[in-house]
Coordinates of C-alpha atoms and ligand atoms in Angstrom, one line a residue:
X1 CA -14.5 -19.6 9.0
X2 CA -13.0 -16.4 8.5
X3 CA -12.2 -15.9 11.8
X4 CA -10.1 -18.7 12.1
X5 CA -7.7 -17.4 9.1
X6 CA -7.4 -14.5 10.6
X7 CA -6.2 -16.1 13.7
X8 CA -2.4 -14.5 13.8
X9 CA -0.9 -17.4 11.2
X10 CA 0.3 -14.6 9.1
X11 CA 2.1 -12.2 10.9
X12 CA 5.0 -10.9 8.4
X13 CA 7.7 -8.8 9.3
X14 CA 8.0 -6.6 6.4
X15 CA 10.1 -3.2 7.0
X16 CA 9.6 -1.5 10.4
X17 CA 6.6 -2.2 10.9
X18 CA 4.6 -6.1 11.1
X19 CA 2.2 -6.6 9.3
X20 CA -0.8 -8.2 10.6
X21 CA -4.3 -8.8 9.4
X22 CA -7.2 -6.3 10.8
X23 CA -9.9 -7.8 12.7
X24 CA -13.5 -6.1 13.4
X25 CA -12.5 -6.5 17.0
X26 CA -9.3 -5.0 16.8
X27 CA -9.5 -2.7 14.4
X28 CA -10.8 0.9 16.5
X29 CA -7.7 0.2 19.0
X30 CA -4.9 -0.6 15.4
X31 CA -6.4 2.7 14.1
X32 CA -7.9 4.8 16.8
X33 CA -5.0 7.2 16.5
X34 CA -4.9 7.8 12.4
X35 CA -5.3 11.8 12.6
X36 CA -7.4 11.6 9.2
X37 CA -9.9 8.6 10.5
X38 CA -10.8 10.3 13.8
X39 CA -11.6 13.6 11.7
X40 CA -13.9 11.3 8.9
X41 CA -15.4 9.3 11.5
X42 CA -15.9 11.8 14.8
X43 CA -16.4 10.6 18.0
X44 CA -14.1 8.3 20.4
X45 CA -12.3 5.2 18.7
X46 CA -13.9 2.7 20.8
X47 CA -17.2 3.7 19.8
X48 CA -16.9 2.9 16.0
X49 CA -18.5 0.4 15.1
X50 CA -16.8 -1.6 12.5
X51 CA -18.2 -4.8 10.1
X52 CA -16.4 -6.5 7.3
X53 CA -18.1 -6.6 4.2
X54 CA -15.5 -7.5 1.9
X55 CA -17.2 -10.0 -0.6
X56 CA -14.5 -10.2 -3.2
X57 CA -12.3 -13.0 -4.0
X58 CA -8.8 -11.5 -2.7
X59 CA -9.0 -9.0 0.3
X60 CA -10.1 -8.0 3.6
X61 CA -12.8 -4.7 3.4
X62 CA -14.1 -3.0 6.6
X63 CA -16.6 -0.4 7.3
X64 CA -16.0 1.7 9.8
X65 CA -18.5 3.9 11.2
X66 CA -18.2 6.9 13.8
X67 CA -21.0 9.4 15.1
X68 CA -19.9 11.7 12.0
X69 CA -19.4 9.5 9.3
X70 CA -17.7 5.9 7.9
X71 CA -14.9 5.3 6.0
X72 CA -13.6 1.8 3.9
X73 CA -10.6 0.3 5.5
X74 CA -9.1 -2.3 2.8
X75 CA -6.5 -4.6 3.6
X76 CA -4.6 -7.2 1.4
X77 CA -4.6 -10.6 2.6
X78 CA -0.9 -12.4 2.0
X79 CA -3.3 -15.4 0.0
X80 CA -5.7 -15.3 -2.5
X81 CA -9.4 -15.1 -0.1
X82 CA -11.3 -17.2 -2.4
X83 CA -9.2 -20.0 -2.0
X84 CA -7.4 -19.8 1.1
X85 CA -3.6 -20.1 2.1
X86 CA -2.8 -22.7 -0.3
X87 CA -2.2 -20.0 -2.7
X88 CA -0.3 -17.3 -1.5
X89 CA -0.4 -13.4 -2.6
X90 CA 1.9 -10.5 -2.2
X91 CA 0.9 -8.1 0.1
X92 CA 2.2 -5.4 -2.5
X93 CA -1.2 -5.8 -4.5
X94 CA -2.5 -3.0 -2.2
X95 CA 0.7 -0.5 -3.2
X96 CA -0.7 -1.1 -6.9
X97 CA -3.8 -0.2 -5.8
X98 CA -3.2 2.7 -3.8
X99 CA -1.2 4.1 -7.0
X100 CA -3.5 3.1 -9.6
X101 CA -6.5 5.2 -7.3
X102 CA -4.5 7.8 -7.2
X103 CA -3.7 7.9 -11.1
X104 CA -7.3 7.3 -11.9
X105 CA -8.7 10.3 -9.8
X106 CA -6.3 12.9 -11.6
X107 CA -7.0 11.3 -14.8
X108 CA -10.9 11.1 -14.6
X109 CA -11.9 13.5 -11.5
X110 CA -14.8 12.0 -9.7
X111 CA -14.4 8.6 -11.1
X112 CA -13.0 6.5 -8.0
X113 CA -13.3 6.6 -3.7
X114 CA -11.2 9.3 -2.5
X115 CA -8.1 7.8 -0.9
X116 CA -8.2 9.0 2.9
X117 CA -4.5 7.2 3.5
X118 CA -2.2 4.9 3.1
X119 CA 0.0 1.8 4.8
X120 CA 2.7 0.0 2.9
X121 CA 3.3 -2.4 5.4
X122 CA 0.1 -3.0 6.6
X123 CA -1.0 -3.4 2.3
X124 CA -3.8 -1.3 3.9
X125 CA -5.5 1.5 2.3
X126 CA -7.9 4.0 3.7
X127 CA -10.9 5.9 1.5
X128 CA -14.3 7.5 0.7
X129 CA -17.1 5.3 1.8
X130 CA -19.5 5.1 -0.9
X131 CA -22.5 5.6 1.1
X132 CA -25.9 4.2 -0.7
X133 CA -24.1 2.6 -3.8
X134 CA -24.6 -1.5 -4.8
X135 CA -22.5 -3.0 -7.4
X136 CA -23.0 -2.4 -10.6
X137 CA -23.3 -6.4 -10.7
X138 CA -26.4 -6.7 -8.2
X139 CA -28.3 -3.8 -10.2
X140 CA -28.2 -5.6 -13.6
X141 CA -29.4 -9.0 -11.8
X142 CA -32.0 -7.1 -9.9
X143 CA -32.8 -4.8 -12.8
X144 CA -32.7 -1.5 -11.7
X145 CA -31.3 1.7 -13.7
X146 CA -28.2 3.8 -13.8
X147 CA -28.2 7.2 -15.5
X148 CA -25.6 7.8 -17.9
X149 CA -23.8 4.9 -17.2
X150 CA -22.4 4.0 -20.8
X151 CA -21.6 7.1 -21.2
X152 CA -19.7 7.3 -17.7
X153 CA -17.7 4.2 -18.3
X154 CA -17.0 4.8 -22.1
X155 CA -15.5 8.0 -20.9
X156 CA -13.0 6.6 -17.5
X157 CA -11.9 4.0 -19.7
X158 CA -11.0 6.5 -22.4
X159 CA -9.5 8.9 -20.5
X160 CA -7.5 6.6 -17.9
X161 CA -6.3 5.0 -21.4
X162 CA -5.7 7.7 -22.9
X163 CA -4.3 10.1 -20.6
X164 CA -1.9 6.9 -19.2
X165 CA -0.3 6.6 -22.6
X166 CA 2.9 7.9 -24.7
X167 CA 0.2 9.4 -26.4
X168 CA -0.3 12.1 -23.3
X169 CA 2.5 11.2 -20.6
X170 CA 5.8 13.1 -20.9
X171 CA 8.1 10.1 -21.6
X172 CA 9.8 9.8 -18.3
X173 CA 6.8 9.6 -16.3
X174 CA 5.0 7.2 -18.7
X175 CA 8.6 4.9 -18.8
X176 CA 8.2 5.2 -14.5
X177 CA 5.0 4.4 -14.5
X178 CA 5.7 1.5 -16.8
X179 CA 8.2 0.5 -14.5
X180 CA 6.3 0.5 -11.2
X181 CA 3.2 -1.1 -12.5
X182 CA 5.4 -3.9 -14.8
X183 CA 6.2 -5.2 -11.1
X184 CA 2.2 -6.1 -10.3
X185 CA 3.1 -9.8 -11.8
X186 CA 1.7 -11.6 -9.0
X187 CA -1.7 -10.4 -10.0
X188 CA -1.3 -10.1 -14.0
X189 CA -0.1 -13.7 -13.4
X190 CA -3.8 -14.2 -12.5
X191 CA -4.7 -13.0 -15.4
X192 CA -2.5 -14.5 -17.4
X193 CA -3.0 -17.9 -16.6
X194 CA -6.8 -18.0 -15.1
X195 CA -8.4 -15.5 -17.7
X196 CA -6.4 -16.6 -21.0
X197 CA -5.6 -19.7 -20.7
X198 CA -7.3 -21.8 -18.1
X199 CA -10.8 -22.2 -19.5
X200 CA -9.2 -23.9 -22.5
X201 CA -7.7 -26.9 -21.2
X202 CA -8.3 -29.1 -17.9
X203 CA -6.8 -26.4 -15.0
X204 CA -7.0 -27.9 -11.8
X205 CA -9.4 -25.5 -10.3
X206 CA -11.4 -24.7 -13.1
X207 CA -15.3 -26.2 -12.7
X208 CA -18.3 -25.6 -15.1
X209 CA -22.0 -26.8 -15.1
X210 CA -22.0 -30.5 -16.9
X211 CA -24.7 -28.9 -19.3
X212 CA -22.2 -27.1 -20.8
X213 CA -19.8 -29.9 -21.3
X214 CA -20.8 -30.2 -24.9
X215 CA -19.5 -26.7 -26.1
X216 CA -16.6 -26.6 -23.6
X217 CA -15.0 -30.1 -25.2
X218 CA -15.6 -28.1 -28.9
X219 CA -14.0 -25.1 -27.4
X220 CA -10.9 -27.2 -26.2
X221 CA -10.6 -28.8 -29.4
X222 CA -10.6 -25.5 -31.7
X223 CA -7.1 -25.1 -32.2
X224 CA -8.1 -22.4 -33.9
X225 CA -9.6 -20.2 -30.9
X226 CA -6.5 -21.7 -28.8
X227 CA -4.6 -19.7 -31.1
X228 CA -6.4 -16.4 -31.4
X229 CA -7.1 -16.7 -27.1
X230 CA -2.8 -17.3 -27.0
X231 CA -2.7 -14.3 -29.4
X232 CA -5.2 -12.0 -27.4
X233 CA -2.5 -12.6 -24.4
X234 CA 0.4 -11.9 -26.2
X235 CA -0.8 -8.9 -27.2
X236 CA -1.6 -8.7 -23.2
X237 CA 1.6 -9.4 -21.6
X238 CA 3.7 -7.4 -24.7
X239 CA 1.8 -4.4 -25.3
X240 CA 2.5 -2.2 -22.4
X241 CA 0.8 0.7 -23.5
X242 CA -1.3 2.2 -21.0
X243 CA -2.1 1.8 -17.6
X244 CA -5.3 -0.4 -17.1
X245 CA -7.4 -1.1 -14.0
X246 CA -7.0 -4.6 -14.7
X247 CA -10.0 -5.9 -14.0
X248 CA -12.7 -4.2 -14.7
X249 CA -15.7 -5.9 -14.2
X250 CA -19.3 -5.1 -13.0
X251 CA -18.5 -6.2 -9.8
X252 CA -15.8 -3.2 -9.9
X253 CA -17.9 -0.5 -10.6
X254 CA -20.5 1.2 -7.8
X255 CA -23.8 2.8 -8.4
X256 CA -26.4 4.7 -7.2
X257 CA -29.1 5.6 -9.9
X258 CA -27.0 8.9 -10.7
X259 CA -23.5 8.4 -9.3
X260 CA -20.9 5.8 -11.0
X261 CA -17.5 5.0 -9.3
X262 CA -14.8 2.6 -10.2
X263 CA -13.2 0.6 -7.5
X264 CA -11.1 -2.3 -6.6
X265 CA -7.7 -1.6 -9.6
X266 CA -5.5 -3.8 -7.6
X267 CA -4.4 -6.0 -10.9
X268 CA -3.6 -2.0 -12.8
X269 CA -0.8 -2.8 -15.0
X270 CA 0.5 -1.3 -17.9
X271 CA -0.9 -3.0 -21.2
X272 CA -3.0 -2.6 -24.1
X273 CA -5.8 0.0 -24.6
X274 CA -8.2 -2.2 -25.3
X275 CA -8.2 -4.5 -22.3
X276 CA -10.6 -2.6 -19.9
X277 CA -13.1 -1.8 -22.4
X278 CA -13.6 -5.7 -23.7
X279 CA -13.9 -6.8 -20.2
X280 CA -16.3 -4.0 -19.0
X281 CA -18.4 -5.1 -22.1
X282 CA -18.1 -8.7 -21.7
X283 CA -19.6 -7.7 -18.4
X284 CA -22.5 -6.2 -19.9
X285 CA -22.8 -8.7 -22.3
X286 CA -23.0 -11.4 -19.5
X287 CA -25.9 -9.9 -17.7
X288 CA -28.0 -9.5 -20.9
X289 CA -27.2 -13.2 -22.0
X290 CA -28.3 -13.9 -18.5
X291 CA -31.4 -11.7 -18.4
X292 CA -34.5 -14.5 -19.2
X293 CA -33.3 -15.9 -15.7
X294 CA -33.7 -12.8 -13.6
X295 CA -36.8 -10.9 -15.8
X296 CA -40.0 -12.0 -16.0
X297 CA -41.5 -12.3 -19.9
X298 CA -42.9 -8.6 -18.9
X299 CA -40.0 -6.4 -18.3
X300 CA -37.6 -8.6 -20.1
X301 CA -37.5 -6.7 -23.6
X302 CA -37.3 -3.5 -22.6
X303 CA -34.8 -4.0 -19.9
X304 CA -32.4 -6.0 -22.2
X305 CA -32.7 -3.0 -24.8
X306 CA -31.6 -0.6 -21.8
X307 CA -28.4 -3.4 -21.6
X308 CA -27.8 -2.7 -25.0
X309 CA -28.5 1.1 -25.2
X310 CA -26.2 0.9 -22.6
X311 CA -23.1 -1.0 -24.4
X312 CA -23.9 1.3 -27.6
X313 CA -23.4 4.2 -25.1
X314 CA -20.5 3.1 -23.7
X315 CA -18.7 2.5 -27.1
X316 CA -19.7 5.9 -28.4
X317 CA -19.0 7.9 -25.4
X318 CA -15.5 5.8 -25.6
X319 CA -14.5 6.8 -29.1
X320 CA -15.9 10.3 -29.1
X321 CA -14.3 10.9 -25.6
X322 CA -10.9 9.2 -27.3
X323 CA -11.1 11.7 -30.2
X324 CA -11.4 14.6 -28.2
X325 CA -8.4 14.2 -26.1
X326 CA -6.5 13.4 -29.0
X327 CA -6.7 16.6 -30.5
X328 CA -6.9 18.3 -27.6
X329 CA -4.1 16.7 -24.9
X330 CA -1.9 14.8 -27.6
X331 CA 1.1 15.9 -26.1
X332 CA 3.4 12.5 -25.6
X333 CA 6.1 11.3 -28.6
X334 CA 3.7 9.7 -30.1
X335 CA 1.8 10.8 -33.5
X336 CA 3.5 14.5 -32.4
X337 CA 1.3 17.8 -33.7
X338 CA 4.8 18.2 -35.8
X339 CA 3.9 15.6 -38.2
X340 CA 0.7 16.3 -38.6
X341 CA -1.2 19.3 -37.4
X342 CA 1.7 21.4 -37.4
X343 CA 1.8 21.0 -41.5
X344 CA -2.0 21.3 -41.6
X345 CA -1.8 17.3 -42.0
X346 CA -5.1 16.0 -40.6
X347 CA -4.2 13.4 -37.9
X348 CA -7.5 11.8 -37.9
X349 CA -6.3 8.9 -40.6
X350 CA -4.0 7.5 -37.4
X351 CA -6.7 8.0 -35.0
X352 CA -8.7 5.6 -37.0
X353 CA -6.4 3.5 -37.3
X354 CA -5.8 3.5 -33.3
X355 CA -9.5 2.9 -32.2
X356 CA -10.2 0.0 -35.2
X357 CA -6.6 -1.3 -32.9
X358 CA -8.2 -1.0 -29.9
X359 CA -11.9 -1.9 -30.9
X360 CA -10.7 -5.1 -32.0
X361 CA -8.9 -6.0 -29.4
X362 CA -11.6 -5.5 -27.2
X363 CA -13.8 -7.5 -28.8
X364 CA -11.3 -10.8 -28.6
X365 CA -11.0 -9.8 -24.9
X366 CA -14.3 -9.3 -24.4
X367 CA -14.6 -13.1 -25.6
X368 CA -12.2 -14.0 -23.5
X369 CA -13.4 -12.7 -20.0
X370 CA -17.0 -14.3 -21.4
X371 CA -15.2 -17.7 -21.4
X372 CA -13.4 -17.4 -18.0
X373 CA -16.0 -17.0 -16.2
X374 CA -18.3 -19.6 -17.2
X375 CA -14.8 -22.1 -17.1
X376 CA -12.2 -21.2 -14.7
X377 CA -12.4 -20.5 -10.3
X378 CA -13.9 -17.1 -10.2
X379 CA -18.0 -17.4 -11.9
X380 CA -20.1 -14.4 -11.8
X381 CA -23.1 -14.0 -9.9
X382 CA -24.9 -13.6 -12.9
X383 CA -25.2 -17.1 -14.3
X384 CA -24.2 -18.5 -10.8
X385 CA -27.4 -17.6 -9.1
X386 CA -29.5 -18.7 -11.9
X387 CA -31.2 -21.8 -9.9
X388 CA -32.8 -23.8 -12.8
X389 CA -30.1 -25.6 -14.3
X390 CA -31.4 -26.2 -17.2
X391 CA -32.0 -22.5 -18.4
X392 CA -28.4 -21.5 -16.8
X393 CA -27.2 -24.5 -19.1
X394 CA -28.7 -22.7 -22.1
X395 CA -27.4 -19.6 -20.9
X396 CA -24.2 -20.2 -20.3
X397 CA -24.0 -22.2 -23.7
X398 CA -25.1 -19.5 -25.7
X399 CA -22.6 -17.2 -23.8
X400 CA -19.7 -19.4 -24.8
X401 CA -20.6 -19.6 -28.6
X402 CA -20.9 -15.8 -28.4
X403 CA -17.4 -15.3 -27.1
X404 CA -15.9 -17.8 -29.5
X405 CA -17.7 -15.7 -31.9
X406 CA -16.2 -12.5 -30.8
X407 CA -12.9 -13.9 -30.7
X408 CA -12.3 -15.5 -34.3
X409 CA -14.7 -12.8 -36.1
X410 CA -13.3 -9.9 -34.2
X411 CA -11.7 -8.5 -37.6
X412 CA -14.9 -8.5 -39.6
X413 CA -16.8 -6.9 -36.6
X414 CA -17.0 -3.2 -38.2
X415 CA -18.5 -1.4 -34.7
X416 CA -21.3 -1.9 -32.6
X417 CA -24.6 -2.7 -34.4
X418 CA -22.5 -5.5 -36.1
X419 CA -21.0 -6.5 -32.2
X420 CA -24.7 -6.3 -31.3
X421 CA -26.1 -8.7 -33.6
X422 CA -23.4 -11.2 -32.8
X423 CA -24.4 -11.3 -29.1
X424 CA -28.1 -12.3 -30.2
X425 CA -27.4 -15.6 -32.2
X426 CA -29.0 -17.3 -30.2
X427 CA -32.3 -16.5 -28.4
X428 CA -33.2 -18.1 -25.4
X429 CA -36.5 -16.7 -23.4
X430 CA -37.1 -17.2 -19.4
Ligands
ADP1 P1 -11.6 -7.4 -3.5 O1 -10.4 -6.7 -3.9 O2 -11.4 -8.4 -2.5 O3 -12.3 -7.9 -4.7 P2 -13.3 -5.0 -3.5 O4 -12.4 -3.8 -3.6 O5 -14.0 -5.5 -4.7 O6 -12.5 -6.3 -2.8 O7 -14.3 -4.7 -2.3 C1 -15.2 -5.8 -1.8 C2 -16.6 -5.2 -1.5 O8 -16.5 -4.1 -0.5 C3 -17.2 -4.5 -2.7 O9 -17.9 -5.4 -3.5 C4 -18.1 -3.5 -2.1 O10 -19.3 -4.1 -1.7 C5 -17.3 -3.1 -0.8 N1 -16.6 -1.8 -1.1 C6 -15.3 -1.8 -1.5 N2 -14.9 -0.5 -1.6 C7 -15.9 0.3 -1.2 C8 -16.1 1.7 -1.0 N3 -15.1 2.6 -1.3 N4 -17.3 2.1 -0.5 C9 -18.3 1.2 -0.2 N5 -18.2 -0.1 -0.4 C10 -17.0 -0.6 -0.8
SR1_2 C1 -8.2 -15.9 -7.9 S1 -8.7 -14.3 -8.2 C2 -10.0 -14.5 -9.3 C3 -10.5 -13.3 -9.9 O1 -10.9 -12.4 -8.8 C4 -10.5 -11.1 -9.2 O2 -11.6 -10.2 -8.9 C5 -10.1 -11.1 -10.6 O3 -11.3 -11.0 -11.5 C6 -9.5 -12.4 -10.7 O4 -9.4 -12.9 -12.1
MG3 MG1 -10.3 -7.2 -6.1

């Protein structure tokens, strides 16, 4: 199937070079003579061997392996993968990528795949295999353990928000920044239209499990979350405040039980502080919902608290990690030392006025994701591989009255034990 899209349909002449899609087949003999491959990979080009293992819904991913060692080859497609040609993509998604990776490993050493190289015209992008780790995703669903992962996440998300900001940016580089990223509207587009607004009204490609269709027709006729949701992406497309990954999902983050990385920030833009945090915990917050179908009644308690200890990690590490840099690297216009520190003012009155900003935003995000992807084209494997309809039904019900609940009673939710509580309404065991 894939094969025959690749077929030499899209051949695009962009800039000097043409761009054309990679192929396993072709791939040794397109790259064979990229200085910085041979060195990663050793040995003769014709004897890589190379698979693609791309299993997200927009690009092409290849692993290439040589006698020394492999690399990840990632190439934009010029249409969305998931669907097909019918909806077309810019090839510039892998540009914002490339400088988003970039941004993110001087922000938060350690935290992303080392980019090995770079080619604008072929949206291709060359970097660190991340040898033994799964998705974050497929280690909640099969129940395994990261360490210190709340604590890992909480503190990339605070210090790419952070350290992306007026808050830290001199004001030029933050303003170019703004600039460069602002131009990722293909894929904030995406988000605009398939995460905020599709799952409440009829979008063509939208599809949900008919047991649900109960809460979804109350959800499309509360005018009320309609107007918080169209709120939430107001505050999206107008607050450019920081530069986000975009789309930070489980399926974005790799493990192995003591290494974390963040991959895949092709949607980065510049908005508000909050948006990476509510998705990664609506992420979280899906594979506990979803947790009776995967556990059996033995391990299902105590693996469900690890979900949580998790999340309360993750906020904590988040805020602590926040405070920190602001007294330590607030060096942008904003809230200046002059006003504050610099007259022995304590600055810790606007600081808490910043992360109850960004807290509650997350939490209407966080409802948000938890709603797109139960409604609209892209589902996580988390309820999707749930086989008993009947249970996913209850499960994905009880994940849509949560995120309602998060959205509409994100101002009286004070911090995390009260977020906590409102994610276990509703009990439903395996
Ligand atoms: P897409 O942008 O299409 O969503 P991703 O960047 O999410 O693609 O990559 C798709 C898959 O390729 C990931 O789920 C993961 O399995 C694999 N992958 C991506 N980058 C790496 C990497 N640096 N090391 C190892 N595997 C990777
Ligand atoms: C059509 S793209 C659907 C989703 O896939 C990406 O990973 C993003 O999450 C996007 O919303
Ligand atoms: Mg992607």
């Amino acid at each position: 199937m894939l094969s025959l899209v690749l077929q030499r349909k899209f051949v695009i002449m962009e800039g000097p070079q043409t761009y054309e899609p990679l192929t396993p087949e072709g791939l040794a003999s397109r790259l064979g003579g990229l200085e910085v491959l041979r060195k990663c990979l050793g040995g003769v080009a014709d004897q890589w061997q190379v698979e693609e293992i791309g299993d997200g819904n927009l690009n092409l991913v290849f692993l290439v392996r040589g006698t020394k060692g492999a690399a990840i080859v990632k190439q934009a497609l010029p249409y969305i993968r998931l669907v097909g040609d019918s909806w077309p993509l810019p090839l510039n998604r892998a540009f914002f990528e490339y400088h988003a990776l970039i941004r993110q490993a001087e922000r938060d050493p350690g935290s992303v795949p080392e980019v090995l190289y770079f080619d604008e015209n072929q949206a291709m992008i060359v970097m660190e295999f991340l040898d033994d780790h799964a998705i974050l995703r497929s280690i909640l669903i099969a129940g395994a353990h990261v360490n210190n992962l709340g604590t890992r996440l909480g503190q990339f998300i605070a210090r790419t928000a952070f350290r992306g900001s007026d808050l830290a940016l001199p004001i030029v580089e933050r303003k170019s920044d703004t600039k460069l990223f602002l131009d990722n509207h293909a894929l904030c587009n995406i988000t605009e239209s398939l995460v905020f607004t599709d799952p409440y009204h009829d979008a063509e490609l939208n599809h949900h499990n008919p047991a649900v269709d109960g809460v979804v027709t109350d959800l499309r006729q509360n005018i009320k979350l309609k107007a918080e949701a169209q709120a939430l992406l107001t505050k999206f497309v107008a607050h450019s405040e920081t530069m986000l990954h975009g789309d930070l999902h489980t399926g974005s983050v790799m493990c192995t039980e003591d290494s974390i990385r963040v991959i895949d920030p092709e949607f980065a833009t510049y908005g508000p502080m909050g948006f990476d945090l509510g998705m990664m915990l609506a992420n979280l917050i899906m594979a506990y919902i979803s947790q009776p179908a995967h556990r059996n009644s033995k391990d299902l308690a105590s693996y469900q608290d690890w979900i949580l200890d998790v999340i309360k990690d993750l906020v904590s590490a988040f805020n602590e990690e926040f405070s920190v840099l602001w007294l330590s690297e607030r060096r942008g216009v904003l809230f200046p030392h002059s006003l504050f520190e610099d007259q022995q003012h304590d600055s810790s009155l606007p600081l808490q006025a910043k992360q109850r900003e960004i807290w509650e935003d997350a939490l209407g995000f966080c409802g948000i994701e938890m709603h797109r992807r139960i409604l609209t084209l892209a589902h996580n494997a988390d309820f999707e591989s749930i086989e008993d309809a009947t249970l996913r039904g209850e499960l994905e019900a009880q994940n849509l009255k949560v995120g309602a609940r998060l959205i509409i009673e994100r101002q009286s939710i004070e911090d995390v034990d009260a977020f906590l509580a409102a994610i276990q309404i509703t009990k439903v065991t395996g």
